[in-house]
């Protein structure tokens, strides 16, 4: 008996030969280059787990003509590119500079607010400094009543 799993992925039906002792997830992940943690196989609305028992059941059902649904994006096409060592969600916020560099646009609003705050404060301080340099000293006030002017 052939050990094949038939799946529908990206609009086309594909068959994969599954060797004895391997799970369908291992074979499909290797051939489609979808990372195993991102791969989902659905059969009749339920997700097939990545163990040998459920894989054997999937092979039996595919031999009877069932077609499973495959979900996942190949590693080269993933937008977050966790396979290249880019930061994933678990590490987010531990190093702000790395986070800003790997997620362009995410912090742009905060960066603008920070730059605006620093710039407006600096302009205010510089203006006050120059204003104090060029303003005449106030005229001496009149002596209190009952005292002679000096």
mmCIF file of C-alpha atoms in Angstrom:
data_model
loop_
_atom_site.group_PDB
_atom_site.id
_atom_site.type_symbol
_atom_site.label_atom_id
_atom_site.label_comp_id
_atom_site.label_asym_id
_atom_site.label_seq_id
_atom_site.Cartn_x
_atom_site.Cartn_y
_atom_site.Cartn_z
ATOM 1 C CA UNK A 1 0.000 0.000 0.000
ATOM 2 C CA UNK A 2 1.286 3.441 -0.898
ATOM 3 C CA UNK A 3 1.800 5.841 1.967
ATOM 4 C CA UNK A 4 0.632 9.116 0.433
ATOM 5 C CA UNK A 5 -0.914 12.223 1.879
ATOM 6 C CA UNK A 6 -2.934 14.409 -0.451
ATOM 7 C CA UNK A 7 -3.309 18.071 0.446
ATOM 8 C CA UNK A 8 -4.752 21.200 -1.131
ATOM 9 C CA UNK A 9 -2.350 24.134 -0.822
ATOM 10 C CA UNK A 10 -2.456 27.449 -2.664
ATOM 11 C CA UNK A 11 -5.209 26.272 -4.958
ATOM 12 C CA UNK A 12 -3.542 23.088 -6.158
ATOM 13 C CA UNK A 13 -3.723 19.487 -4.989
ATOM 14 C CA UNK A 14 -0.375 17.862 -4.178
ATOM 15 C CA UNK A 15 0.573 14.390 -2.996
ATOM 16 C CA UNK A 16 3.461 13.604 -0.667
ATOM 17 C CA UNK A 17 5.037 10.178 -0.079
ATOM 18 C CA UNK A 18 5.427 9.545 3.647
ATOM 19 C CA UNK A 19 8.166 7.109 4.675
ATOM 20 C CA UNK A 20 7.588 4.631 7.492
ATOM 21 C CA UNK A 21 8.526 6.155 10.842
ATOM 22 C CA UNK A 22 8.051 9.747 9.657
ATOM 23 C CA UNK A 23 5.077 11.997 10.241
ATOM 24 C CA UNK A 24 3.202 13.810 7.516
ATOM 25 C CA UNK A 25 4.287 17.101 9.092
ATOM 26 C CA UNK A 26 7.985 16.239 8.707
ATOM 27 C CA UNK A 27 7.657 15.288 5.047
ATOM 28 C CA UNK A 28 5.419 18.192 4.045
ATOM 29 C CA UNK A 29 7.566 20.697 5.948
ATOM 30 C CA UNK A 30 10.725 19.465 4.221
ATOM 31 C CA UNK A 31 9.226 19.552 0.712
ATOM 32 C CA UNK A 32 7.313 22.845 0.967
ATOM 33 C CA UNK A 33 9.900 24.611 3.170
ATOM 34 C CA UNK A 34 7.206 25.661 5.634
ATOM 35 C CA UNK A 35 8.645 25.705 9.178
ATOM 36 C CA UNK A 36 7.002 22.981 11.266
ATOM 37 C CA UNK A 37 5.835 25.426 13.925
ATOM 38 C CA UNK A 38 3.962 27.380 11.218
ATOM 39 C CA UNK A 39 2.471 24.370 9.398
ATOM 40 C CA UNK A 40 -1.154 23.331 9.877
ATOM 41 C CA UNK A 41 -2.901 20.351 8.309
ATOM 42 C CA UNK A 42 -6.683 20.384 8.532
ATOM 43 C CA UNK A 43 -8.935 17.415 7.804
ATOM 44 C CA UNK A 44 -12.700 17.887 8.017
ATOM 45 C CA UNK A 45 -12.269 21.117 9.963
ATOM 46 C CA UNK A 46 -10.023 19.651 12.654
ATOM 47 C CA UNK A 47 -6.284 20.209 12.922
ATOM 48 C CA UNK A 48 -4.147 17.082 12.563
ATOM 49 C CA UNK A 49 -1.594 16.951 15.380
ATOM 50 C CA UNK A 50 2.064 16.228 14.772
ATOM 51 C CA UNK A 51 2.279 12.718 16.189
ATOM 52 C CA UNK A 52 2.738 9.351 14.521
ATOM 53 C CA UNK A 53 -0.747 8.040 15.400
ATOM 54 C CA UNK A 54 -2.622 10.941 13.857
ATOM 55 C CA UNK A 55 -0.285 10.920 10.885
ATOM 56 C CA UNK A 56 -1.123 7.243 10.231
ATOM 57 C CA UNK A 57 -4.833 8.059 10.442
ATOM 58 C CA UNK A 58 -4.332 10.903 7.968
ATOM 59 C CA UNK A 59 -2.549 8.522 5.567
ATOM 60 C CA UNK A 60 -5.450 6.028 5.824
ATOM 61 C CA UNK A 61 -8.063 8.693 5.162
ATOM 62 C CA UNK A 62 -6.089 10.080 2.198
ATOM 63 C CA UNK A 63 -5.867 6.534 0.784
ATOM 64 C CA UNK A 64 -9.692 6.493 0.865
ATOM 65 C CA UNK A 65 -9.795 9.682 -1.202
ATOM 66 C CA UNK A 66 -9.843 12.434 1.411
ATOM 67 C CA UNK A 67 -7.941 15.621 0.694
ATOM 68 C CA UNK A 68 -6.543 17.608 3.615
ATOM 69 C CA UNK A 69 -6.101 21.361 3.701
ATOM 70 C CA UNK A 70 -2.550 22.635 4.182
ATOM 71 C CA UNK A 71 -1.937 26.048 5.705
ATOM 72 C CA UNK A 72 1.418 27.761 6.031
ATOM 73 C CA UNK A 73 3.850 30.112 4.349
ATOM 74 C CA UNK A 74 7.297 29.029 3.171
ATOM 75 C CA UNK A 75 10.109 30.484 5.279
ATOM 76 C CA UNK A 76 11.467 32.662 2.456
ATOM 77 C CA UNK A 77 8.098 34.408 2.046
ATOM 78 C CA UNK A 78 7.304 35.083 5.709
ATOM 79 C CA UNK A 79 7.069 38.753 6.529
ATOM 80 C CA UNK A 80 8.449 38.505 10.065
ATOM 81 C CA UNK A 81 11.337 36.286 8.926
ATOM 82 C CA UNK A 82 11.828 34.566 12.268
ATOM 83 C CA UNK A 83 13.805 31.870 10.462
ATOM 84 C CA UNK A 84 16.614 34.400 9.824
ATOM 85 C CA UNK A 85 17.034 35.230 13.477
ATOM 86 C CA UNK A 86 14.916 38.353 13.457
ATOM 87 C CA UNK A 87 13.240 39.050 16.747
ATOM 88 C CA UNK A 88 9.977 37.309 17.415
ATOM 89 C CA UNK A 89 7.181 38.290 19.762
ATOM 90 C CA UNK A 90 8.723 36.633 22.830
ATOM 91 C CA UNK A 91 11.734 38.983 22.896
ATOM 92 C CA UNK A 92 9.947 42.179 21.979
ATOM 93 C CA UNK A 93 10.754 45.103 24.239
ATOM 94 C CA UNK A 94 13.958 43.716 25.755
ATOM 95 C CA UNK A 95 16.200 45.820 23.549
ATOM 96 C CA UNK A 96 14.453 48.902 22.220
ATOM 97 C CA UNK A 97 17.125 49.804 19.664
ATOM 98 C CA UNK A 98 17.049 46.351 18.068
ATOM 99 C CA UNK A 99 13.270 46.461 18.116
ATOM 100 C CA UNK A 100 13.218 49.843 16.365
ATOM 101 C CA UNK A 101 15.672 48.625 13.725
ATOM 102 C CA UNK A 102 13.777 45.389 12.982
ATOM 103 C CA UNK A 103 10.296 46.903 12.984
ATOM 104 C CA UNK A 104 10.468 50.027 10.826
ATOM 105 C CA UNK A 105 7.367 52.156 11.079
ATOM 106 C CA UNK A 106 6.167 50.646 14.352
ATOM 107 C CA UNK A 107 7.846 53.229 16.546
ATOM 108 C CA UNK A 108 7.710 56.137 14.099
ATOM 109 C CA UNK A 109 4.894 57.892 16.003
ATOM 110 C CA UNK A 110 6.727 57.571 19.307
ATOM 111 C CA UNK A 111 9.984 58.690 17.726
ATOM 112 C CA UNK A 112 8.314 61.763 16.271
ATOM 113 C CA UNK A 113 6.788 62.657 19.644
ATOM 114 C CA UNK A 114 10.150 62.256 21.359
ATOM 115 C CA UNK A 115 12.041 64.328 18.772
ATOM 116 C CA UNK A 116 9.362 67.042 18.849
ATOM 117 C CA UNK A 117 9.483 67.168 22.651
ATOM 118 C CA UNK A 118 13.292 67.471 22.725
ATOM 119 C CA UNK A 119 13.348 70.063 19.929
ATOM 120 C CA UNK A 120 10.650 72.275 21.444
ATOM 121 C CA UNK A 121 12.284 72.156 24.887
ATOM 122 C CA UNK A 122 15.678 73.030 23.383
ATOM 123 C CA UNK A 123 14.231 75.954 21.415
ATOM 124 C CA UNK A 124 12.499 77.228 24.568
ATOM 125 C CA UNK A 125 15.691 77.087 26.638
ATOM 126 C CA UNK A 126 17.791 78.767 23.922
ATOM 127 C CA UNK A 127 15.171 81.493 23.445
ATOM 128 C CA UNK A 128 15.052 82.184 27.196
ATOM 129 C CA UNK A 129 18.856 82.359 27.339
ATOM 130 C CA UNK A 130 19.170 84.865 24.497
ATOM 131 C CA UNK A 131 16.197 86.866 25.770
ATOM 132 C CA UNK A 132 17.880 87.224 29.169
ATOM 133 C CA UNK A 133 21.105 88.439 27.508
ATOM 134 C CA UNK A 134 19.518 91.289 25.555
ATOM 135 C CA UNK A 135 16.819 92.536 27.896
ATOM 136 C CA UNK A 136 17.676 95.641 29.886
ATOM 137 C CA UNK A 137 17.893 95.261 33.597
ATOM 138 C CA UNK A 138 14.753 96.483 35.299
ATOM 139 C CA UNK A 139 14.873 100.008 36.715
ATOM 140 C CA UNK A 140 15.527 100.120 40.431
ATOM 141 C CA UNK A 141 12.341 100.286 42.348
ATOM 142 C CA UNK A 142 11.411 103.238 44.495
ATOM 143 C CA UNK A 143 12.567 103.063 48.114
ATOM 144 C CA UNK A 144 10.047 101.937 50.671
ATOM 145 C CA UNK A 145 8.055 104.716 52.282
ATOM 146 C CA UNK A 146 9.880 106.427 55.079
ATOM 147 C CA UNK A 147 13.385 105.888 53.696
ATOM 148 C CA UNK A 148 15.517 108.357 51.889
ATOM 149 C CA UNK A 149 16.645 107.524 48.370
ATOM 150 C CA UNK A 150 20.220 106.353 48.219
#
